[in-house]
């Protein structure tokens, strides 16, 4: 499947080509041909090797979908009907929205804090805000993650996050020079368009951070409200962990 992780990989490949580094012959044809032809999509559809296509029947239960997502370590499934016709895609985000819509029935499961459920233990990948966006993308590809916490270079406080989704703004606007902006400036430009900044030009913490004592219920509500795939756990404004949607479902499975 083709997703934003593939875009990030493609952008890095484009920069390597620009710097006269060796490029894969097949990828070379993609870069030469642009980003709009159907053949290009085919060639880069699993460039990152992180998003294989996994199928599920439309008659399967939500529980089966969650277990398959976790088993295959993917974020979405292709749904086929009884005649093997493609009917859509179901993702972790879709299922999380379903959970959020039925929180009243799951109160006991959602009341504990993220720390109590063991969700505040995964260290975040982070980078100083004065480093170039290119370095953030390279770090995501190298560490096989979808986001990097951007921290202040002096005090380590969480400033923002750069994700593989942000790669789409570079592609859409064809502003490849943005890859050389520092992470702080790039994120400010992207977030301004998303109206996620306060009056002082700094992003407000509620959009992308929680604390160790935040309940699972609040965590889910925030993820759904801002349509995010992950949130950072902060302690004294410093990122200490990252929680992604699959982590929540793994905690649910462990509690079952």
Short mmCIF file of C-alpha atoms in Angstrom, two decimals:
data_model
loop_
_atom_site.label_atom_id
_atom_site.label_comp_id
_atom_site.label_asym_id
_atom_site.label_seq_id
_atom_site.Cartn_x
_atom_site.Cartn_y
_atom_site.Cartn_z
CA UNK A 1 0.00 0.00 0.00
CA UNK A 2 1.06 3.59 -0.55
CA UNK A 3 1.20 5.94 2.44
CA UNK A 4 3.10 8.92 3.80
CA UNK A 5 6.02 6.77 4.94
CA UNK A 6 6.63 6.07 1.24
CA UNK A 7 6.50 9.80 0.51
CA UNK A 8 9.17 10.43 3.13
CA UNK A 9 11.36 7.73 1.58
CA UNK A 10 10.80 9.22 -1.87
CA UNK A 11 11.78 12.70 -0.70
CA UNK A 12 15.00 11.35 0.78
CA UNK A 13 15.73 9.53 -2.46
CA UNK A 14 15.18 12.76 -4.37
CA UNK A 15 17.68 14.55 -2.14
CA UNK A 16 20.23 11.76 -2.59
CA UNK A 17 19.83 12.08 -6.35
CA UNK A 18 20.29 15.84 -6.13
CA UNK A 19 23.48 15.26 -4.17
CA UNK A 20 24.68 12.81 -6.86
CA UNK A 21 24.47 9.81 -4.56
CA UNK A 22 23.72 6.37 -5.98
CA UNK A 23 20.02 5.76 -6.58
CA UNK A 24 18.14 2.57 -7.32
CA UNK A 25 17.56 2.24 -11.08
CA UNK A 26 13.82 1.69 -10.75
CA UNK A 27 13.48 4.57 -8.33
CA UNK A 28 15.50 6.70 -10.72
CA UNK A 29 12.69 6.35 -13.27
CA UNK A 30 10.18 7.55 -10.68
CA UNK A 31 12.21 10.63 -9.89
CA UNK A 32 12.75 11.39 -13.56
CA UNK A 33 9.08 10.91 -14.40
CA UNK A 34 7.58 13.11 -11.71
CA UNK A 35 4.95 12.35 -9.12
CA UNK A 36 1.71 12.18 -11.08
CA UNK A 37 1.67 9.04 -13.26
CA UNK A 38 0.04 5.77 -12.29
CA UNK A 39 3.27 3.88 -12.83
CA UNK A 40 4.98 6.03 -10.21
CA UNK A 41 2.41 5.05 -7.61
CA UNK A 42 3.03 1.39 -8.39
CA UNK A 43 6.79 1.78 -8.05
CA UNK A 44 6.70 3.58 -4.71
CA UNK A 45 3.68 1.82 -3.21
CA UNK A 46 5.87 0.06 -0.64
CA UNK A 47 9.09 1.98 -0.91
CA UNK A 48 9.40 2.21 2.87
CA UNK A 49 8.70 -1.55 3.23
CA UNK A 50 6.49 -0.71 6.22
CA UNK A 51 3.00 -0.94 4.74
CA UNK A 52 2.23 -4.26 3.02
CA UNK A 53 -1.32 -4.81 1.82
CA UNK A 54 -3.28 -6.97 4.29
CA UNK A 55 -6.84 -7.99 3.44
CA UNK A 56 -9.93 -8.77 5.47
CA UNK A 57 -13.48 -9.82 4.56
CA UNK A 58 -16.26 -7.32 5.16
CA UNK A 59 -18.10 -9.94 7.23
CA UNK A 60 -15.33 -10.26 9.83
CA UNK A 61 -15.80 -8.77 13.30
CA UNK A 62 -14.10 -5.64 14.62
CA UNK A 63 -12.19 -7.87 17.05
CA UNK A 64 -10.76 -9.89 14.18
CA UNK A 65 -9.77 -6.65 12.42
CA UNK A 66 -7.92 -5.38 15.51
CA UNK A 67 -6.11 -8.69 16.00
CA UNK A 68 -5.06 -8.79 12.36
CA UNK A 69 -3.80 -5.20 12.49
CA UNK A 70 -1.71 -6.04 15.54
CA UNK A 71 -0.51 -9.38 14.17
CA UNK A 72 0.62 -7.92 10.85
CA UNK A 73 1.93 -4.65 12.39
CA UNK A 74 0.04 -2.52 9.88
CA UNK A 75 -2.17 0.54 10.37
CA UNK A 76 -4.92 -0.30 7.89
CA UNK A 77 -6.62 -3.23 6.17
CA UNK A 78 -8.10 -3.54 2.68
CA UNK A 79 -11.70 -4.75 2.93
CA UNK A 80 -13.17 -7.14 0.34
CA UNK A 81 -16.72 -8.43 0.02
CA UNK A 82 -17.88 -12.02 -0.55
CA UNK A 83 -17.14 -11.66 -4.28
CA UNK A 84 -13.59 -10.48 -3.58
CA UNK A 85 -14.43 -6.96 -4.74
CA UNK A 86 -12.57 -4.16 -2.98
CA UNK A 87 -15.02 -2.12 -0.87
CA UNK A 88 -12.82 0.11 1.26
CA UNK A 89 -10.14 0.49 3.91
CA UNK A 90 -10.44 0.19 7.69
CA UNK A 91 -7.73 1.65 9.92
CA UNK A 92 -6.79 1.82 13.58
CA UNK A 93 -8.11 5.38 13.56
CA UNK A 94 -11.52 4.19 12.34
CA UNK A 95 -11.73 1.61 15.11
CA UNK A 96 -10.56 4.09 17.74
CA UNK A 97 -13.37 6.43 16.67
CA UNK A 98 -15.78 3.53 17.18
CA UNK A 99 -14.38 3.00 20.69
CA UNK A 100 -14.76 6.72 21.43
CA UNK A 101 -18.40 6.58 20.35
CA UNK A 102 -19.07 3.80 22.90
CA UNK A 103 -16.98 4.95 25.87
CA UNK A 104 -19.93 4.56 28.23
CA UNK A 105 -19.80 0.78 27.85
CA UNK A 106 -16.04 0.64 28.41
CA UNK A 107 -15.66 2.87 31.46
CA UNK A 108 -13.74 0.35 33.59
CA UNK A 109 -11.29 -0.26 30.76
CA UNK A 110 -10.76 3.44 30.01
CA UNK A 111 -10.61 4.89 33.54
CA UNK A 112 -6.94 3.95 34.36
CA UNK A 113 -4.15 6.39 33.54
CA UNK A 114 -1.79 5.91 30.62
CA UNK A 115 1.00 5.17 33.10
CA UNK A 116 -1.06 2.52 34.91
CA UNK A 117 -1.68 0.77 31.59
CA UNK A 118 2.01 0.77 30.74
CA UNK A 119 1.56 3.23 27.88
CA UNK A 120 4.10 5.78 29.12
CA UNK A 121 7.16 3.58 28.72
CA UNK A 122 8.13 3.87 25.04
CA UNK A 123 10.85 6.55 24.64
CA UNK A 124 10.13 9.04 21.87
CA UNK A 125 12.46 9.65 18.95
CA UNK A 126 13.39 13.31 19.25
CA UNK A 127 15.40 15.97 17.47
CA UNK A 128 16.48 19.52 18.25
CA UNK A 129 14.33 22.25 16.68
CA UNK A 130 17.35 23.85 14.99
CA UNK A 131 18.06 20.74 12.90
CA UNK A 132 16.91 20.55 9.25
CA UNK A 133 13.68 18.80 8.22
CA UNK A 134 15.75 16.49 6.03
CA UNK A 135 17.35 15.12 9.19
CA UNK A 136 13.93 14.50 10.76
CA UNK A 137 12.74 12.56 7.70
CA UNK A 138 15.95 10.55 7.61
CA UNK A 139 15.55 9.74 11.31
CA UNK A 140 11.98 8.50 10.75
CA UNK A 141 13.11 6.25 7.91
CA UNK A 142 16.12 4.96 9.85
CA UNK A 143 14.19 4.27 13.08
CA UNK A 144 11.04 3.11 11.23
CA UNK A 145 8.76 5.52 13.08
CA UNK A 146 6.07 7.89 11.84
CA UNK A 147 6.93 10.94 13.93
CA UNK A 148 9.77 12.77 15.63
CA UNK A 149 9.35 14.94 18.71
CA UNK A 150 10.91 18.35 18.09
CA UNK A 151 12.43 19.82 21.25
CA UNK A 152 13.94 23.16 22.20
CA UNK A 153 17.69 23.06 21.69
CA UNK A 154 18.37 24.75 25.03
CA UNK A 155 15.97 23.25 27.59
CA UNK A 156 14.66 20.12 25.87
CA UNK A 157 11.03 21.25 26.12
CA UNK A 158 8.62 19.77 23.57
CA UNK A 159 7.91 22.27 20.79
CA UNK A 160 6.05 20.27 18.18
CA UNK A 161 6.25 17.07 16.16
CA UNK A 162 7.14 16.36 12.55
CA UNK A 163 5.46 13.33 11.01
CA UNK A 164 5.54 11.43 7.75
CA UNK A 165 2.21 13.12 6.97
CA UNK A 166 4.01 16.45 6.82
CA UNK A 167 5.88 15.15 3.79
CA UNK A 168 2.69 15.68 1.79
CA UNK A 169 2.97 19.48 2.14
CA UNK A 170 6.40 19.36 0.50
CA UNK A 171 5.09 17.19 -2.33
CA UNK A 172 1.83 19.12 -2.79
CA UNK A 173 3.50 22.53 -3.00
CA UNK A 174 6.60 21.18 -4.76
CA UNK A 175 8.67 23.12 -2.24
CA UNK A 176 11.54 20.69 -1.90
CA UNK A 177 13.74 23.46 -0.52
CA UNK A 178 11.62 23.23 2.64
CA UNK A 179 13.56 20.10 3.50
CA UNK A 180 16.48 22.36 4.36
CA UNK A 181 14.45 24.54 6.74
CA UNK A 182 15.02 23.91 10.42
CA UNK A 183 12.33 21.81 12.07
CA UNK A 184 10.98 24.67 14.16
CA UNK A 185 10.41 26.96 11.15
CA UNK A 186 8.99 24.20 8.96
CA UNK A 187 6.52 23.07 11.62
CA UNK A 188 5.43 26.66 12.26
CA UNK A 189 4.57 27.09 8.57
CA UNK A 190 2.70 23.79 8.33
CA UNK A 191 0.81 24.22 11.61
CA UNK A 192 -0.19 27.78 10.78
CA UNK A 193 -2.16 26.40 7.85
CA UNK A 194 -3.79 23.90 10.17
CA UNK A 195 -4.82 26.67 12.60
CA UNK A 196 -3.15 24.91 15.50
CA UNK A 197 -1.18 27.88 16.80
CA UNK A 198 -2.02 30.26 19.61
CA UNK A 199 -1.73 34.05 19.51
CA UNK A 200 1.99 33.92 20.26
CA UNK A 201 2.85 31.64 17.35
CA UNK A 202 3.59 28.63 19.55
CA UNK A 203 1.57 25.45 19.26
CA UNK A 204 -0.62 24.76 22.27
CA UNK A 205 0.21 21.59 24.20
CA UNK A 206 -3.32 20.13 24.33
CA UNK A 207 -3.14 19.30 20.65
CA UNK A 208 -0.32 16.79 20.82
CA UNK A 209 0.62 16.00 24.42
CA UNK A 210 -0.76 14.25 27.51
CA UNK A 211 0.62 13.47 30.96
CA UNK A 212 1.27 10.21 32.81
CA UNK A 213 -1.88 10.66 34.88
CA UNK A 214 -4.11 11.30 31.85
CA UNK A 215 -6.84 8.67 31.63
CA UNK A 216 -7.11 6.31 28.67
CA UNK A 217 -10.55 7.82 28.05
CA UNK A 218 -9.11 11.33 27.74
CA UNK A 219 -6.24 10.05 25.61
CA UNK A 220 -8.65 8.47 23.13
CA UNK A 221 -10.90 11.53 23.08
CA UNK A 222 -7.93 13.76 22.28
CA UNK A 223 -6.60 11.47 19.53
CA UNK A 224 -10.02 11.38 17.90
CA UNK A 225 -10.65 15.12 18.31
CA UNK A 226 -7.43 16.19 16.61
CA UNK A 227 -7.35 13.21 14.22
CA UNK A 228 -3.87 12.27 15.39
CA UNK A 229 -2.18 8.89 15.25
CA UNK A 230 0.03 9.50 18.28
CA UNK A 231 0.52 11.79 21.26
CA UNK A 232 3.59 12.51 23.36
CA UNK A 233 3.68 12.05 27.12
CA UNK A 234 5.34 15.05 28.76
CA UNK A 235 6.87 15.56 32.18
CA UNK A 236 7.75 19.16 33.05
CA UNK A 237 7.17 20.00 29.38
CA UNK A 238 9.77 17.47 28.22
CA UNK A 239 8.77 14.44 26.07
CA UNK A 240 9.31 11.20 27.97
CA UNK A 241 7.23 8.76 25.91
CA UNK A 242 5.13 8.45 22.80
CA UNK A 243 1.77 6.65 22.58
CA UNK A 244 0.51 5.46 19.21
CA UNK A 245 -2.95 4.09 18.49
CA UNK A 246 -1.75 0.47 18.16
CA UNK A 247 -0.27 0.73 21.68
CA UNK A 248 -3.77 1.36 23.07
CA UNK A 249 -5.19 -1.74 21.41
CA UNK A 250 -2.24 -3.83 22.62
CA UNK A 251 -3.07 -2.69 26.17
CA UNK A 252 -6.72 -3.66 25.59
CA UNK A 253 -5.66 -7.09 24.32
CA UNK A 254 -3.42 -7.61 27.38
CA UNK A 255 -6.31 -6.75 29.69
CA UNK A 256 -8.75 -9.12 27.94
#
